[in-house]
Short mmCIF file of N, CA, C and O and ligand atoms in Angstrom, two decimals:
data_model
loop_
_atom_site.label_atom_id
_atom_site.label_comp_id
_atom_site.label_asym_id
_atom_site.label_seq_id
_atom_site.Cartn_x
_atom_site.Cartn_y
_atom_site.Cartn_z
N UNK A 1 1.15 -10.08 -10.17
CA UNK A 1 2.39 -8.90 -9.71
C UNK A 1 2.08 -8.91 -8.54
O UNK A 1 0.83 -8.61 -7.80
N UNK A 2 2.62 -8.50 -7.68
CA UNK A 2 2.93 -7.51 -6.71
C UNK A 2 3.25 -6.19 -6.60
O UNK A 2 4.56 -6.11 -6.69
N UNK A 3 2.57 -5.25 -5.53
CA UNK A 3 3.46 -4.20 -5.98
C UNK A 3 4.00 -3.46 -4.60
O UNK A 3 3.18 -3.92 -3.57
N UNK A 4 5.08 -3.30 -5.05
CA UNK A 4 5.67 -2.65 -3.82
C UNK A 4 5.22 -1.48 -3.25
O UNK A 4 4.45 -0.54 -4.04
N UNK A 5 5.06 -1.29 -1.89
CA UNK A 5 4.30 -0.06 -0.90
C UNK A 5 5.38 1.11 -0.90
O UNK A 5 4.96 1.54 -0.57
N UNK A 6 6.44 0.80 -0.92
CA UNK A 6 7.63 1.63 -0.96
C UNK A 6 7.33 2.93 -1.44
O UNK A 6 7.47 2.70 -2.67
N UNK A 7 6.95 4.25 -0.53
CA UNK A 7 6.87 5.23 -1.94
C UNK A 7 7.91 5.59 -2.53
O UNK A 7 7.41 6.77 -3.79
N UNK A 8 9.37 5.82 -2.10
CA UNK A 8 9.92 5.74 -2.82
C UNK A 8 10.53 4.69 -4.10
O UNK A 8 11.98 4.97 -5.09
N UNK A 9 9.66 3.82 -3.79
CA UNK A 9 10.06 2.44 -4.87
C UNK A 9 8.85 2.14 -5.98
O UNK A 9 8.93 2.36 -7.00
N UNK A 10 7.81 1.72 -5.33
CA UNK A 10 6.94 1.27 -5.91
C UNK A 10 6.81 0.19 -7.11
O UNK A 10 6.36 0.68 -8.50
N UNK A 11 7.84 -0.86 -7.36
CA UNK A 11 8.03 -1.34 -8.37
C UNK A 11 7.61 -2.70 -8.23
O UNK A 11 6.80 -2.88 -7.40
N UNK A 12 7.06 -2.99 -9.73
CA UNK A 12 5.77 -4.03 -9.44
C UNK A 12 7.35 -5.27 -9.21
O UNK A 12 7.90 -5.30 -10.07
N UNK A 13 6.07 -6.36 -8.43
CA UNK A 13 7.65 -7.58 -8.59
C UNK A 13 6.65 -8.72 -9.07
O UNK A 13 5.65 -8.35 -9.09
N UNK A 14 7.32 -10.05 -9.44
CA UNK A 14 6.62 -10.98 -9.51
C UNK A 14 5.70 -11.51 -8.46
O UNK A 14 5.93 -11.11 -7.53
N UNK A 15 4.38 -12.34 -8.92
CA UNK A 15 3.36 -12.82 -7.77
C UNK A 15 4.34 -13.60 -6.79
O UNK A 15 5.15 -13.90 -7.23
N UNK A 16 3.67 -13.83 -5.90
CA UNK A 16 4.26 -14.67 -4.38
C UNK A 16 5.53 -14.17 -4.56
O UNK A 16 6.40 -14.69 -3.58
N UNK A 17 6.30 -13.14 -4.41
CA UNK A 17 7.46 -12.49 -3.96
C UNK A 17 7.35 -11.86 -2.32
O UNK A 17 6.13 -11.48 -2.53
N UNK A 18 8.21 -12.24 -1.91
CA UNK A 18 8.12 -11.80 -0.67
C UNK A 18 8.04 -10.23 -0.10
O UNK A 18 8.11 -9.82 0.83
N UNK A 19 9.69 -10.19 -0.62
CA UNK A 19 10.02 -8.96 -0.55
C UNK A 19 10.38 -8.32 -1.80
O UNK A 19 10.80 -9.05 -2.81
N UNK A 20 10.42 -6.85 -1.83
CA UNK A 20 10.56 -6.62 -2.69
C UNK A 20 12.13 -6.55 -3.95
O UNK A 20 13.33 -6.18 -3.03
N UNK A 21 12.10 -6.94 -5.20
CA UNK A 21 13.47 -6.92 -5.77
C UNK A 21 13.89 -5.70 -6.00
O UNK A 21 15.69 -5.91 -6.07
N UNK A 22 13.57 -4.69 -5.88
CA UNK A 22 14.39 -3.98 -6.07
C UNK A 22 14.94 -3.40 -4.75
O UNK A 22 16.19 -2.90 -4.51
N UNK A 23 13.88 -2.73 -3.61
CA UNK A 23 14.75 -1.54 -2.60
C UNK A 23 14.40 -3.01 -1.37
O UNK A 23 14.94 -2.48 -0.06
N UNK A 24 13.86 -4.67 -1.61
CA UNK A 24 14.00 -5.32 -0.29
C UNK A 24 13.25 -5.27 0.77
O UNK A 24 13.04 -5.35 1.64
N UNK A 25 11.94 -4.17 0.87
CA UNK A 25 10.94 -3.99 1.99
C UNK A 25 10.20 -5.35 1.49
O UNK A 25 9.94 -5.89 0.37
N UNK A 26 9.88 -5.73 2.39
CA UNK A 26 8.35 -6.43 2.67
C UNK A 26 7.36 -6.13 1.74
O UNK A 26 6.96 -5.27 2.20
N UNK A 27 7.07 -7.00 1.09
CA UNK A 27 5.76 -6.88 -0.18
C UNK A 27 4.10 -6.95 0.60
O UNK A 27 3.23 -6.38 0.28
N UNK A 28 4.09 -8.13 1.48
CA UNK A 28 2.98 -8.64 1.96
C UNK A 28 2.57 -7.56 3.27
O UNK A 28 3.57 -7.77 4.36
N UNK A 29 1.82 -7.19 3.38
CA UNK A 29 1.83 -5.97 4.76
C UNK A 29 0.62 -7.23 6.13
O UNK A 29 -0.04 -7.92 5.73
N UNK A 30 1.49 -7.23 6.85
CA UNK A 30 0.96 -7.65 8.17
C UNK A 30 0.66 -9.15 7.95
O UNK A 30 -0.19 -9.57 8.68
N UNK A 31 1.69 -9.59 7.21
CA UNK A 31 1.74 -10.94 6.63
C UNK A 31 0.38 -11.55 6.32
O UNK A 31 -0.43 -12.37 6.39
N UNK A 32 -0.54 -10.60 5.54
CA UNK A 32 -1.69 -11.08 5.14
C UNK A 32 -2.05 -10.43 4.03
O UNK A 32 -3.03 -11.15 2.91
N UNK A 33 -2.28 -9.33 4.15
CA UNK A 33 -2.55 -8.27 2.33
C UNK A 33 -1.46 -7.79 1.23
O UNK A 33 -0.57 -7.19 1.63
N UNK A 34 -1.84 -8.67 0.51
CA UNK A 34 -0.90 -8.27 -0.85
C UNK A 34 -1.19 -7.28 -1.40
O UNK A 34 -2.33 -7.99 -2.41
N UNK A 35 -0.47 -6.39 -1.48
CA UNK A 35 -0.86 -5.30 -2.75
C UNK A 35 -0.57 -5.65 -4.37
O UNK A 35 0.68 -6.56 -4.91
N UNK A 36 -1.22 -5.52 -4.82
CA UNK A 36 -1.37 -6.10 -6.41
C UNK A 36 -1.02 -4.91 -7.56
O UNK A 36 -0.61 -4.87 -8.32
N UNK A 37 -1.94 -3.68 -7.13
CA UNK A 37 -1.56 -2.07 -7.89
C UNK A 37 -2.02 -1.06 -7.28
O UNK A 37 -2.91 -1.40 -6.69
N UNK A 38 -1.46 -0.23 -8.07
CA UNK A 38 -1.82 1.11 -7.39
C UNK A 38 -3.13 1.02 -7.92
O UNK A 38 -3.35 1.50 -10.08
N UNK A 39 -4.62 1.58 -7.66
CA UNK A 39 -5.85 1.73 -8.34
C UNK A 39 -6.00 3.47 -7.97
O UNK A 39 -7.02 4.32 -8.82
N UNK A 40 -5.04 4.10 -7.56
CA UNK A 40 -5.64 5.73 -7.07
C UNK A 40 -4.49 6.82 -6.29
O UNK A 40 -4.04 5.68 -5.54
N UNK A 41 -4.79 7.67 -6.86
CA UNK A 41 -3.40 8.35 -6.27
C UNK A 41 -3.94 10.23 -6.20
O UNK A 41 -4.81 9.94 -6.88
N UNK A 42 -3.68 10.51 -4.82
CA UNK A 42 -4.12 11.72 -4.68
C UNK A 42 -3.31 12.90 -3.44
O UNK A 42 -2.37 12.13 -3.25
N UNK A 43 -4.51 13.96 -3.18
CA UNK A 43 -3.29 14.89 -2.51
C UNK A 43 -3.23 13.93 -0.84
O UNK A 43 -2.27 14.35 -0.45
N UNK A 44 -3.54 12.93 -0.24
CA UNK A 44 -3.96 12.76 0.72
C UNK A 44 -2.51 10.64 0.78
O UNK A 44 -2.53 10.52 1.77
N UNK A 45 -2.68 10.60 -0.55
CA UNK A 45 -2.08 9.22 -0.61
C UNK A 45 -2.59 8.29 -1.45
O UNK A 45 -3.10 8.58 -2.53
N UNK A 46 -1.77 6.97 -1.46
CA UNK A 46 -2.59 6.27 -2.48
C UNK A 46 -3.21 5.35 -1.81
O UNK A 46 -3.06 4.68 -0.79
N UNK A 47 -4.01 4.38 -3.48
CA UNK A 47 -5.12 3.41 -3.21
C UNK A 47 -4.05 2.22 -3.48
O UNK A 47 -4.36 2.50 -4.61
N UNK A 48 -4.04 1.13 -3.01
CA UNK A 48 -3.92 -0.04 -3.72
C UNK A 48 -4.76 -0.81 -3.86
O UNK A 48 -5.78 -1.25 -3.17
N UNK A 49 -4.99 -1.71 -4.87
CA UNK A 49 -5.84 -2.79 -4.71
C UNK A 49 -5.19 -3.95 -4.20
O UNK A 49 -3.86 -4.26 -4.45
N UNK A 50 -5.72 -4.77 -3.23
CA UNK A 50 -5.06 -6.12 -2.47
C UNK A 50 -5.40 -7.09 -2.61
O UNK A 50 -6.65 -7.42 -2.52
N UNK A 51 -4.97 -8.20 -1.98
CA UNK A 51 -5.79 -9.66 -1.68
C UNK A 51 -5.19 -9.57 -0.07
O UNK A 51 -3.96 -9.64 0.15
N UNK A 52 -6.52 -10.64 0.51
CA UNK A 52 -6.23 -11.02 2.05
C UNK A 52 -6.13 -12.27 1.96
O UNK A 52 -6.85 -12.97 1.83
N UNK A 53 -4.91 -12.93 1.76
CA UNK A 53 -4.40 -14.15 1.72
C UNK A 53 -4.48 -14.81 3.15
O UNK A 53 -4.33 -16.05 3.06
N UNK A 54 -5.09 -14.13 3.99
CA UNK A 54 -5.37 -15.01 4.93
C UNK A 54 -7.05 -15.90 5.01
O UNK A 54 -6.96 -16.82 5.81
N UNK A 55 -7.44 -15.38 4.44
CA UNK A 55 -9.23 -16.07 4.08
C UNK A 55 -9.05 -16.76 3.03
O UNK A 55 -8.38 -16.65 1.81
N UNK A 56 -9.41 -18.11 3.31
CA UNK A 56 -9.17 -19.15 2.12
C UNK A 56 -9.82 -18.80 0.64
O UNK A 56 -9.31 -19.07 -0.05
N UNK A 57 -11.00 -17.72 0.47
CA UNK A 57 -11.71 -17.59 -0.49
C UNK A 57 -10.90 -16.01 -0.94
O UNK A 57 -10.97 -15.70 -2.21
N UNK A 58 -9.58 -15.88 -0.85
CA UNK A 58 -8.66 -14.66 -1.57
C UNK A 58 -9.28 -13.49 -1.56
O UNK A 58 -9.06 -13.17 -2.81
N UNK A 59 -10.34 -13.30 -1.22
CA UNK A 59 -10.83 -11.89 -1.20
C UNK A 59 -10.09 -10.70 -1.83
O UNK A 59 -9.13 -10.46 -0.78
N UNK A 60 -10.69 -9.41 -2.82
CA UNK A 60 -10.25 -8.21 -2.54
C UNK A 60 -10.07 -7.54 -1.96
O UNK A 60 -11.48 -7.48 -1.27
N UNK A 61 -9.01 -6.78 -1.64
CA UNK A 61 -9.38 -5.59 -0.69
C UNK A 61 -9.05 -4.57 -0.75
O UNK A 61 -7.68 -4.19 -2.09
N UNK A 62 -8.44 -3.13 -0.22
CA UNK A 62 -7.97 -2.33 -0.47
C UNK A 62 -7.28 -1.28 0.48
O UNK A 62 -7.30 -1.83 1.79
N UNK A 63 -6.23 -1.22 0.16
CA UNK A 63 -5.19 -0.61 0.77
C UNK A 63 -4.76 0.98 0.97
O UNK A 63 -4.64 1.56 -0.06
N UNK A 64 -5.02 1.48 1.80
CA UNK A 64 -5.00 3.20 1.81
C UNK A 64 -3.31 3.52 2.61
O UNK A 64 -3.71 3.03 3.55
N UNK A 65 -3.02 4.20 1.93
CA UNK A 65 -1.87 4.74 2.52
C UNK A 65 -1.72 5.97 2.29
O UNK A 65 -2.10 6.73 1.26
N UNK A 66 -1.59 6.29 4.00
CA UNK A 66 -1.19 8.24 4.14
C UNK A 66 0.09 8.64 3.83
O UNK A 66 0.80 8.50 4.15
N UNK A 67 0.15 9.53 3.04
CA UNK A 67 1.11 10.04 2.33
C UNK A 67 0.53 11.33 1.93
O UNK A 67 0.78 11.51 0.64
N UNK A 68 0.58 12.19 2.56
CA UNK A 68 0.11 13.78 2.54
C UNK A 68 1.44 14.77 2.02
O UNK A 68 2.00 14.58 2.37
N UNK A 69 0.35 15.38 0.96
CA UNK A 69 1.72 16.63 -0.06
C UNK A 69 1.62 17.79 0.75
O UNK A 69 1.00 18.93 -0.31
N UNK A 70 1.50 17.71 1.69
CA UNK A 70 1.34 19.50 2.32
C UNK A 70 2.33 19.67 2.94
O UNK A 70 3.09 18.90 3.79
N UNK A 71 2.82 20.93 3.89
CA UNK A 71 3.48 21.27 4.68
C UNK A 71 3.11 21.99 5.62
O UNK A 71 1.86 22.44 5.22
N UNK A 72 4.02 21.73 6.55
CA UNK A 72 3.52 22.51 7.87
C UNK A 72 2.72 21.51 8.45
O UNK A 72 1.46 20.90 8.31
N UNK A 73 2.53 21.82 10.14
CA UNK A 73 2.12 21.02 11.11
C UNK A 73 0.68 21.62 11.35
O UNK A 73 -0.28 19.91 11.09
N UNK A 74 0.24 22.17 10.91
CA UNK A 74 -1.29 22.54 10.66
C UNK A 74 -2.35 21.98 9.32
O UNK A 74 -3.15 21.14 9.84
N UNK A 75 -1.47 22.06 8.45
CA UNK A 75 -2.30 21.39 7.14
C UNK A 75 -1.99 19.56 7.13
O UNK A 75 -2.88 19.16 6.92
N UNK A 76 -1.28 19.37 8.01
CA UNK A 76 -0.50 17.81 8.23
C UNK A 76 -1.42 17.18 9.24
O UNK A 76 -2.31 15.82 9.01
N UNK A 77 -1.84 18.09 10.12
CA UNK A 77 -3.23 17.62 10.78
C UNK A 77 -4.35 17.91 10.23
O UNK A 77 -5.69 16.91 10.54
N UNK A 78 -5.20 18.61 9.39
CA UNK A 78 -6.01 18.62 9.27
C UNK A 78 -6.13 17.89 7.75
O UNK A 78 -7.44 17.14 7.58
N UNK A 79 -5.45 17.69 7.40
CA UNK A 79 -5.01 16.02 6.17
C UNK A 79 -5.16 14.93 7.04
O UNK A 79 -6.13 14.41 6.19
N UNK A 80 -4.94 14.63 8.21
CA UNK A 80 -5.18 13.44 8.85
C UNK A 80 -6.52 13.18 9.27
O UNK A 80 -7.26 12.39 9.38
N UNK A 81 -6.96 14.56 9.30
CA UNK A 81 -8.46 14.30 10.10
C UNK A 81 -9.41 13.98 8.78
O UNK A 81 -9.86 13.48 8.99
N UNK A 82 -9.28 14.53 7.90
CA UNK A 82 -10.13 14.52 6.26
C UNK A 82 -9.75 12.94 5.97
O UNK A 82 -10.57 12.21 5.61
N UNK A 83 -8.34 12.24 6.16
CA UNK A 83 -8.66 11.00 5.53
C UNK A 83 -9.16 10.20 6.64
O UNK A 83 -9.62 9.42 6.12
N UNK A 84 -9.10 10.26 7.96
CA UNK A 84 -9.40 9.60 9.00
C UNK A 84 -11.04 9.66 8.91
O UNK A 84 -11.64 8.44 8.85
ZN1 ZN B 101 10.46 -1.98 -3.44
#
C-alpha cells in the first residue's frame, strides 16, 4: 500500500503507484520515500511509516509531517519550536 500524504486526501493507493489515484499528488517524497501507512497522529501533525526506496535494502523509515492544529502566529511559532 502507498499512503497519500495530502492532508485533505490521505487515501491509500496500491503499492508501486506514483501518483494518488484520488487527488493526483505525487506519492513518493523526494523521489525516494514511499509512505506506507499512518502510524501516529497528534497536535503537531502525522507520522507515517515509509520505505527508503533509494537504498538497495529498502529500509523502513519515518516521515513526520508538520501540521499543527493551532490558531495564531504565536502558537504556531511555539508549535514549530516544539516540533523541531
Ligand atoms: Zn491523495
